[in-house]
Amino acid sequence: MPDVFDKQLSPFAQALTAGGLRPFCRPMAVRNGEAMDHGVRVVMAACNDYLGLAGDPRVIEASAKALDLYGTSCSGSRLVCGTLPLHEELEGRLAEFLGCQAAIVTTTGFQANLALAPLFGRGDIVFSDMANHASLFDAIRLGWADRRVYRHSDMGHLECQLATADVGAAKVIVTDGLFSVEGDLCRLPELAVLARRHGARLVVDGAHDIGLLGARGRGVAEHFGLPDAVDLYTGTFSKCFGSIGGVVAGPADIIAYLRYTARSAIFTASMPPAAVAAALAALDIIESEPERRTRVFGLAQRLAGQLRALGFDVGEAGTPIVPVHIGEAELCARLWQEIFHEGVFTQAVMAPAVPVGQAAIRLSLQATHTDDHLSRILDAFAAAGRRLGLIPGPAAAPTPRRPRVTGVSVR
Ligand SMILES: Cc1ncc(COP(=O)(O)O)c(C=O)c1O
């Protein structure tokens, strides 16, 4: 008799998730570019708080005030008792910031993307970059439209798919603005041309670029000087905004439609007051402190250059996401462990987050990282990479600041 519980993780995944030295779901206290792991302080190089606002005293104070005023939760959906004046203030501010008519905030960025589903109707066609975030793929699955996946940033492939699609179908291209693993930007100028040529709408998930890119932090469209190229934005507050929550911004009639039809916005409790207030305070800082963007880009480019000089393949993206390409998942896990032994927490990215054979160590830099953090990250990669024979140079003995960890190793 088949049983829906007859499922289990692969032996490799079990080893990775069960051990004391596991890269995933590790309990740690994270703050300002560092983390406490089992009593040992490590450099945090995997957190998407790019501007370092999650620990900013102004953001914390605003959040604490809202907590005091409104309590911990609205305990209801936006439609019922979950809309505070704060939610509407944040929506108004974000719409203005992104140059859109209106915005709706959701409880997470994932839900902001799922909120796109009602736009993907029967007979419509959604063209999606292969490297888009899982939540965009899930939004397409929740809708009724046909899905066409084009190779990552391959404009020729996209054009071919657009050209051969039913001319009578409503079309939409969905793309991450700044891709979350490779750290590269979408090719917005070409996407905009293709969208206009084929009568397609263009939706950009600005999860990683809103707050980070462009002189005023308004994202990829500002970066490329194309304020009118994007028809609809989605975004998150869990990265540059040091909070949690999501947003969809665009034409007023479409936002009004989504407000009453998007299941991920209706059938769920609204963004908690403290998170809304934190996002509002973060937006003030995003607008007034461009030096944070300059700092984090400078750090990332310096680190990428130094890692490249050591012999690592870090790509050419030049953004605060620095991927260190490894390939095989087991090797990636071993490198992750060695780097962690050296006192640096990184993100191991493996299938299904990336295609099999394209595992990588993903680094994300923060404006609050110090120069000392940067050299500790570099030293950790040098020591670990040499020990595993990934880069040239004499293998040094492990440093004495190894985090104290117990349990099963993935080796
Ligand atoms: C590109 C992209 N979109 C959406 C999300 C979802 O955002 P959140 O974590 O706020 O749910 C993420 C999160 O990792 C992301 O990287």
Coordinates of C-alpha atoms and ligand atoms in Angstrom, one line a residue:
M1 CA 0.0 0.0 0.0
P2 CA 1.7 3.3 -1.0
D3 CA 2.1 5.8 1.7
V4 CA 2.6 9.6 1.2
F5 CA 5.1 9.4 4.0
D6 CA 7.4 7.1 1.9
K7 CA 9.8 9.9 1.2
Q8 CA 13.1 10.8 2.5
L9 CA 16.1 13.0 1.9
S10 CA 19.0 11.6 -0.2
P11 CA 21.9 10.2 2.0
F12 CA 24.0 13.3 1.0
A13 CA 21.2 15.6 2.1
Q14 CA 20.7 13.6 5.3
A15 CA 24.4 14.0 6.2
L16 CA 24.3 17.7 5.4
T17 CA 21.2 18.4 7.5
A18 CA 21.8 16.1 10.5
G19 CA 25.4 16.8 11.4
G20 CA 26.6 19.1 14.1
L21 CA 28.6 20.9 11.5
R22 CA 25.6 21.5 9.2
P23 CA 25.5 24.4 6.8
F24 CA 21.7 24.6 6.9
C25 CA 19.2 25.6 9.6
R26 CA 22.1 26.4 12.0
P27 CA 20.9 28.2 15.1
M28 CA 23.0 31.4 15.4
A29 CA 22.7 34.9 16.8
V30 CA 23.4 37.2 13.8
R31 CA 24.1 40.9 14.0
N32 CA 26.0 43.5 12.1
G33 CA 28.2 41.2 10.0
E34 CA 28.9 38.7 12.7
A35 CA 27.3 35.7 14.4
M36 CA 27.6 33.8 17.6
D37 CA 27.7 30.1 16.9
H38 CA 27.8 27.8 19.9
G39 CA 29.6 30.5 21.9
V40 CA 32.1 31.3 19.1
R41 CA 32.1 34.5 17.2
V42 CA 32.3 34.1 13.4
V43 CA 32.2 36.5 10.5
M44 CA 28.7 36.4 8.9
A45 CA 29.2 36.4 5.1
A46 CA 25.8 34.9 4.1
C47 CA 23.3 37.5 5.3
N48 CA 21.4 39.6 2.8
D49 CA 21.2 42.6 5.1
Y50 CA 23.3 44.4 2.4
L51 CA 23.0 47.9 3.9
G52 CA 23.4 46.7 7.5
L53 CA 20.1 48.1 8.6
A54 CA 18.7 45.1 10.6
G55 CA 20.9 46.2 13.5
D56 CA 20.7 49.9 12.9
P57 CA 19.5 51.7 16.1
R58 CA 17.1 53.9 14.2
V59 CA 15.4 50.9 12.6
I60 CA 15.3 49.1 15.9
E61 CA 13.8 52.1 17.7
A62 CA 11.1 52.6 15.1
S63 CA 10.2 48.9 15.3
A64 CA 10.1 48.9 19.1
K65 CA 7.8 51.9 19.1
A66 CA 5.4 50.2 16.8
L67 CA 5.6 47.1 18.9
D68 CA 4.7 49.1 21.9
L69 CA 1.8 50.9 20.2
Y70 CA 0.2 48.1 18.2
G71 CA 1.4 44.9 19.9
T72 CA 3.1 41.9 18.2
S73 CA 0.5 41.1 15.5
C74 CA -2.6 42.3 13.7
S75 CA -3.9 38.8 13.9
G76 CA -5.9 39.2 10.8
S77 CA -5.5 39.6 7.0
R78 CA -5.2 42.9 5.2
L79 CA -8.8 42.6 4.2
V80 CA -10.2 42.3 7.8
C81 CA -8.3 43.9 10.7
G82 CA -4.7 43.7 9.4
T83 CA -4.5 47.1 7.7
L84 CA -2.9 49.8 10.0
P85 CA -2.3 53.4 8.9
L86 CA 1.4 52.2 9.0
H87 CA 0.7 49.7 6.2
E88 CA -0.9 52.4 4.0
E89 CA 2.0 54.8 4.8
L90 CA 4.5 52.2 3.7
E91 CA 2.6 51.5 0.5
G92 CA 2.4 55.2 -0.4
R93 CA 6.1 55.7 0.3
L94 CA 7.1 52.7 -1.7
A95 CA 5.0 53.7 -4.7
E96 CA 6.5 57.1 -4.7
F97 CA 10.0 55.7 -4.3
L98 CA 9.6 53.3 -7.2
G99 CA 7.9 55.8 -9.4
C100 CA 4.7 53.8 -9.5
Q101 CA 1.0 54.7 -9.0
A102 CA 0.4 52.3 -6.2
A103 CA 1.8 49.5 -4.1
I104 CA 0.5 46.7 -1.9
V105 CA 2.6 45.2 0.9
T106 CA 2.5 41.5 1.7
T107 CA 3.8 39.5 4.7
T108 CA 6.9 38.2 2.9
G109 CA 8.7 38.8 -0.4
F110 CA 7.8 35.2 -1.3
Q111 CA 4.1 36.1 -1.0
A112 CA 4.6 39.3 -3.0
N113 CA 5.7 37.1 -5.9
L114 CA 2.9 34.6 -5.3
A115 CA 0.5 37.6 -5.5
L116 CA 1.3 37.8 -9.2
A117 CA -0.6 34.5 -9.9
P118 CA -4.0 36.2 -10.7
L119 CA -2.3 38.0 -13.6
F120 CA -1.3 34.7 -15.2
G121 CA -4.7 33.7 -16.7
R122 CA -5.7 30.8 -19.0
G123 CA -4.2 31.2 -22.5
D124 CA -1.7 33.8 -21.3
I125 CA 2.1 33.1 -21.6
V126 CA 4.7 33.7 -19.0
F127 CA 8.3 33.9 -20.1
S128 CA 10.6 33.2 -17.1
D129 CA 14.4 33.3 -16.8
M130 CA 15.7 29.9 -15.7
A131 CA 17.6 31.5 -12.8
N132 CA 14.5 33.3 -11.4
H133 CA 13.7 32.9 -7.7
A134 CA 11.6 29.8 -6.7
S135 CA 8.7 32.1 -5.7
L136 CA 8.3 33.4 -9.2
F137 CA 8.2 29.8 -10.5
D138 CA 5.6 29.0 -7.8
A139 CA 3.6 32.0 -8.8
I140 CA 3.5 30.7 -12.4
R141 CA 2.4 27.3 -11.1
L142 CA -0.4 28.9 -9.1
G143 CA -1.7 30.7 -12.2
W144 CA -3.3 29.2 -15.3
A145 CA -0.9 30.6 -18.0
D146 CA 1.5 28.6 -20.1
R147 CA 5.1 28.8 -19.0
R148 CA 8.2 29.3 -21.2
V149 CA 11.5 29.1 -19.5
Y150 CA 14.5 30.8 -21.3
R151 CA 18.1 30.1 -20.6
H152 CA 19.6 32.5 -18.0
S153 CA 19.9 36.0 -19.5
D154 CA 19.9 34.5 -23.0
M155 CA 18.1 37.2 -24.9
G156 CA 18.4 35.2 -28.2
H157 CA 16.6 32.3 -26.6
L158 CA 13.9 34.6 -25.2
E159 CA 13.4 36.4 -28.5
C160 CA 13.0 33.0 -30.2
Q161 CA 10.4 32.0 -27.7
L162 CA 8.5 35.3 -28.0
A163 CA 8.6 35.1 -31.8
T164 CA 7.2 31.7 -32.0
A165 CA 4.4 32.2 -29.4
D166 CA 0.8 32.7 -30.3
V167 CA 0.5 36.3 -31.4
G168 CA -3.0 36.5 -29.9
A169 CA -1.8 35.5 -26.4
A170 CA -1.3 38.0 -23.6
K171 CA 2.4 37.8 -22.7
V172 CA 4.5 38.7 -19.7
I173 CA 8.3 38.4 -19.1
V174 CA 9.3 37.8 -15.4
T175 CA 12.8 38.2 -14.2
D176 CA 14.8 38.8 -11.1
G177 CA 16.4 42.2 -11.2
L178 CA 19.6 41.1 -9.4
F179 CA 20.0 37.3 -9.6
S180 CA 20.3 35.9 -6.1
V181 CA 23.1 33.3 -6.6
E182 CA 25.2 34.7 -9.4
G183 CA 24.9 38.3 -8.3
D184 CA 24.5 39.4 -11.9
L185 CA 21.9 41.9 -13.2
C186 CA 19.1 41.2 -15.5
R187 CA 19.7 42.6 -19.0
L188 CA 17.0 45.2 -18.6
P189 CA 17.7 47.3 -21.7
E190 CA 17.3 44.2 -24.0
L191 CA 14.4 42.9 -22.0
A192 CA 12.6 46.2 -22.3
V193 CA 13.1 46.2 -26.1
L194 CA 11.9 42.6 -26.5
A195 CA 8.9 43.3 -24.2
R196 CA 7.8 46.3 -26.3
R197 CA 8.5 44.6 -29.6
H198 CA 6.3 41.6 -28.7
G199 CA 3.7 43.4 -26.7
A200 CA 4.7 41.7 -23.5
R201 CA 4.5 43.1 -20.0
L202 CA 7.7 43.2 -18.0
V203 CA 7.7 42.2 -14.3
V204 CA 10.9 42.6 -12.3
D205 CA 11.5 41.0 -8.9
G206 CA 13.6 43.6 -7.2
A207 CA 14.2 41.6 -4.0
H208 CA 18.0 42.1 -4.1
D209 CA 18.3 45.3 -6.1
I210 CA 15.7 47.7 -4.5
G211 CA 17.6 49.7 -2.0
L212 CA 21.0 48.6 -3.4
L213 CA 21.2 49.6 -7.0
G214 CA 20.9 53.0 -8.6
A215 CA 22.1 56.4 -7.2
R216 CA 19.0 56.7 -5.0
G217 CA 18.6 52.9 -4.4
R218 CA 15.6 52.5 -6.6
G219 CA 16.8 49.3 -8.2
V220 CA 17.8 48.0 -11.7
A221 CA 15.6 50.5 -13.6
E222 CA 17.3 53.4 -12.0
H223 CA 20.7 51.7 -12.5
F224 CA 20.1 51.4 -16.2
G225 CA 18.5 54.8 -16.5
L226 CA 15.2 53.2 -17.7
P227 CA 12.5 54.4 -15.2
D228 CA 9.7 53.4 -17.5
A229 CA 10.9 50.0 -18.6
V230 CA 9.3 48.0 -15.8
D231 CA 5.5 47.5 -15.8
L232 CA 5.3 45.9 -12.3
Y233 CA 7.8 45.4 -9.5
T234 CA 7.9 43.0 -6.7
G235 CA 10.3 43.3 -3.8
T236 CA 11.1 42.2 -0.2
F237 CA 12.0 43.9 3.0
S238 CA 14.1 41.0 4.2
K239 CA 17.3 42.2 2.5
C240 CA 18.1 46.0 2.1
F241 CA 15.3 47.0 4.4
G242 CA 16.5 45.0 7.4
S243 CA 12.9 43.7 8.1
I244 CA 10.5 41.2 6.7
G245 CA 7.7 41.7 4.2
G246 CA 7.1 42.2 0.5
V247 CA 5.7 44.6 -2.0
V248 CA 4.1 44.7 -5.4
A249 CA 4.2 48.1 -7.1
G250 CA 2.7 49.2 -10.4
P251 CA -0.4 50.8 -12.0
A252 CA -3.2 51.7 -9.5
D253 CA -5.8 49.5 -11.2
I254 CA -3.6 46.4 -11.2
I255 CA -2.6 46.9 -7.6
A256 CA -6.3 47.3 -6.7
Y257 CA -7.1 44.1 -8.6
L258 CA -4.4 42.2 -6.8
R259 CA -5.4 43.6 -3.4
Y260 CA -8.7 41.7 -3.7
T261 CA -7.7 38.7 -5.7
A262 CA -4.2 37.6 -4.7
R263 CA -4.6 34.7 -2.3
S264 CA -1.2 35.1 -0.8
A265 CA -2.2 38.6 0.3
I266 CA -5.8 37.9 1.3
F267 CA -5.7 34.5 3.1
T268 CA -2.9 35.3 5.5
A269 CA -2.2 37.6 8.4
S270 CA -0.8 41.0 7.5
M271 CA 2.8 42.2 7.9
P272 CA 3.4 42.7 11.7
P273 CA 3.5 46.3 12.9
A274 CA 7.1 46.2 14.1
A275 CA 8.2 44.9 10.7
V276 CA 6.3 47.7 8.8
A277 CA 7.8 50.4 11.0
A278 CA 11.3 48.9 10.5
A279 CA 10.8 49.0 6.7
L280 CA 9.6 52.6 6.9
A281 CA 12.7 53.6 9.0
A282 CA 14.9 51.7 6.6
L283 CA 13.4 53.5 3.6
D284 CA 14.4 56.8 5.2
I285 CA 18.0 55.6 5.5
I286 CA 18.0 54.1 2.0
E287 CA 17.0 57.5 0.7
S288 CA 19.4 59.6 2.8
E289 CA 22.6 57.5 3.1
P290 CA 23.8 56.6 -0.4
E291 CA 27.3 56.0 1.2
R292 CA 26.0 52.6 2.4
R293 CA 25.6 51.5 -1.2
T294 CA 29.1 52.8 -2.1
R295 CA 30.6 51.1 0.8
V296 CA 29.1 47.6 0.2
F297 CA 29.9 47.7 -3.5
G298 CA 33.5 48.7 -2.7
L299 CA 33.9 45.9 -0.2
A300 CA 32.4 43.3 -2.6
Q301 CA 34.6 44.4 -5.5
R302 CA 37.7 44.3 -3.4
L303 CA 36.9 40.9 -2.0
A304 CA 36.0 39.5 -5.5
G305 CA 39.3 40.8 -6.9
Q306 CA 41.3 39.3 -4.0
L307 CA 39.6 35.9 -4.3
R308 CA 40.2 35.9 -8.0
A309 CA 43.8 36.6 -7.4
L310 CA 44.0 33.6 -5.1
G311 CA 42.7 31.4 -7.9
F312 CA 39.0 31.2 -7.2
D313 CA 36.3 31.6 -9.9
V314 CA 34.1 34.4 -8.7
G315 CA 32.5 35.5 -12.0
E316 CA 32.4 39.1 -13.1
A317 CA 29.1 40.4 -11.6
G318 CA 30.7 43.1 -9.4
T319 CA 27.8 43.3 -7.0
P320 CA 27.6 42.6 -3.2
I321 CA 26.7 39.0 -4.0
V322 CA 30.0 37.2 -4.7
P323 CA 29.6 33.6 -5.9
V324 CA 32.6 31.3 -5.6
H325 CA 32.0 28.6 -8.2
I326 CA 32.9 25.1 -7.1
G327 CA 30.9 22.6 -9.2
E328 CA 30.5 19.4 -7.3
A329 CA 28.2 19.5 -4.3
E330 CA 30.4 17.3 -2.0
L331 CA 33.4 19.4 -2.7
C332 CA 31.4 22.5 -2.0
A333 CA 30.2 21.1 1.3
R334 CA 33.8 20.3 2.3
L335 CA 34.9 23.8 1.4
W336 CA 32.1 25.3 3.4
Q337 CA 33.2 23.2 6.4
E338 CA 36.8 24.3 6.1
I339 CA 35.9 27.9 5.8
F340 CA 33.6 27.6 8.7
H341 CA 36.4 26.0 10.7
E342 CA 38.3 29.2 9.9
G343 CA 35.6 31.3 11.6
V344 CA 33.5 32.5 8.6
F345 CA 29.9 31.5 7.9
T346 CA 29.1 31.4 4.2
Q347 CA 26.1 30.0 2.2
A348 CA 26.6 26.7 0.4
V349 CA 24.3 26.7 -2.7
M350 CA 23.5 23.4 -4.2
A351 CA 20.8 21.7 -6.3
P352 CA 17.9 22.3 -6.4
A353 CA 18.8 26.0 -5.8
V354 CA 21.2 25.7 -8.8
P355 CA 21.5 23.0 -11.5
V356 CA 23.3 19.8 -10.5
G357 CA 27.1 20.3 -10.8
Q358 CA 27.0 24.0 -10.3
A359 CA 27.4 24.2 -6.5
A360 CA 28.9 27.4 -5.2
I361 CA 29.8 29.2 -2.0
R362 CA 27.7 32.4 -2.0
L363 CA 29.0 35.4 -0.2
S364 CA 26.9 38.5 0.6
L365 CA 28.6 41.6 1.8
Q366 CA 27.2 44.2 4.1
A367 CA 27.9 47.9 4.4
T368 CA 28.6 47.3 8.1
H369 CA 31.4 44.7 7.4
T370 CA 34.7 46.1 8.5
D371 CA 38.0 45.8 6.7
D372 CA 39.0 43.3 9.3
H373 CA 35.9 41.2 8.4
L374 CA 37.0 41.3 4.8
S375 CA 40.5 40.1 5.5
R376 CA 39.2 37.3 7.8
I377 CA 36.9 36.1 4.9
L378 CA 39.9 36.2 2.5
D379 CA 42.2 34.4 4.9
A380 CA 39.6 31.7 5.5
F381 CA 39.2 31.1 1.8
A382 CA 43.0 31.0 1.3
A383 CA 43.5 28.5 4.1
A384 CA 40.5 26.3 3.2
G385 CA 41.1 26.5 -0.6
R386 CA 44.8 25.4 -0.2
R387 CA 44.0 22.6 2.2
L388 CA 41.5 21.2 -0.4
G389 CA 43.9 21.8 -3.3
L390 CA 41.5 24.1 -5.0
I391 CA 44.0 26.9 -5.3
P392 CA 47.8 27.0 -5.5
G393 CA 50.0 27.5 -2.4
P394 CA 51.2 25.7 0.6
A395 CA 48.5 24.2 2.8
A396 CA 48.5 25.7 6.3
A397 CA 47.3 23.9 9.4
P398 CA 43.8 24.8 10.6
T399 CA 43.7 28.0 12.6
P400 CA 43.1 27.7 16.4
R401 CA 40.0 29.8 16.2
R402 CA 38.0 26.9 14.9
P403 CA 34.4 27.1 16.0
R404 CA 33.6 24.4 18.7
V405 CA 31.1 22.1 17.1
T406 CA 30.0 18.6 17.8
G407 CA 28.2 15.9 15.9
V408 CA 28.5 14.2 12.6
S409 CA 30.7 15.7 9.8
V410 CA 29.6 15.5 6.2
R411 CA 33.0 14.0 5.4
Ligands
LIG1 C1 14.9 37.0 -5.8 C2 14.1 36.8 -4.6 N1 12.8 37.0 -4.6 C3 12.0 36.8 -3.5 C4 12.5 36.3 -2.4 C5 11.6 36.0 -1.2 O1 11.8 37.0 -0.2 P1 11.4 36.8 1.3 O2 12.6 36.1 1.9 O3 11.2 38.1 1.8 O4 10.2 35.9 1.4 C6 13.9 36.0 -2.3 C7 14.4 35.5 -1.0 O5 15.4 34.9 -0.9 C8 14.7 36.3 -3.4 O6 16.0 36.0 -3.4

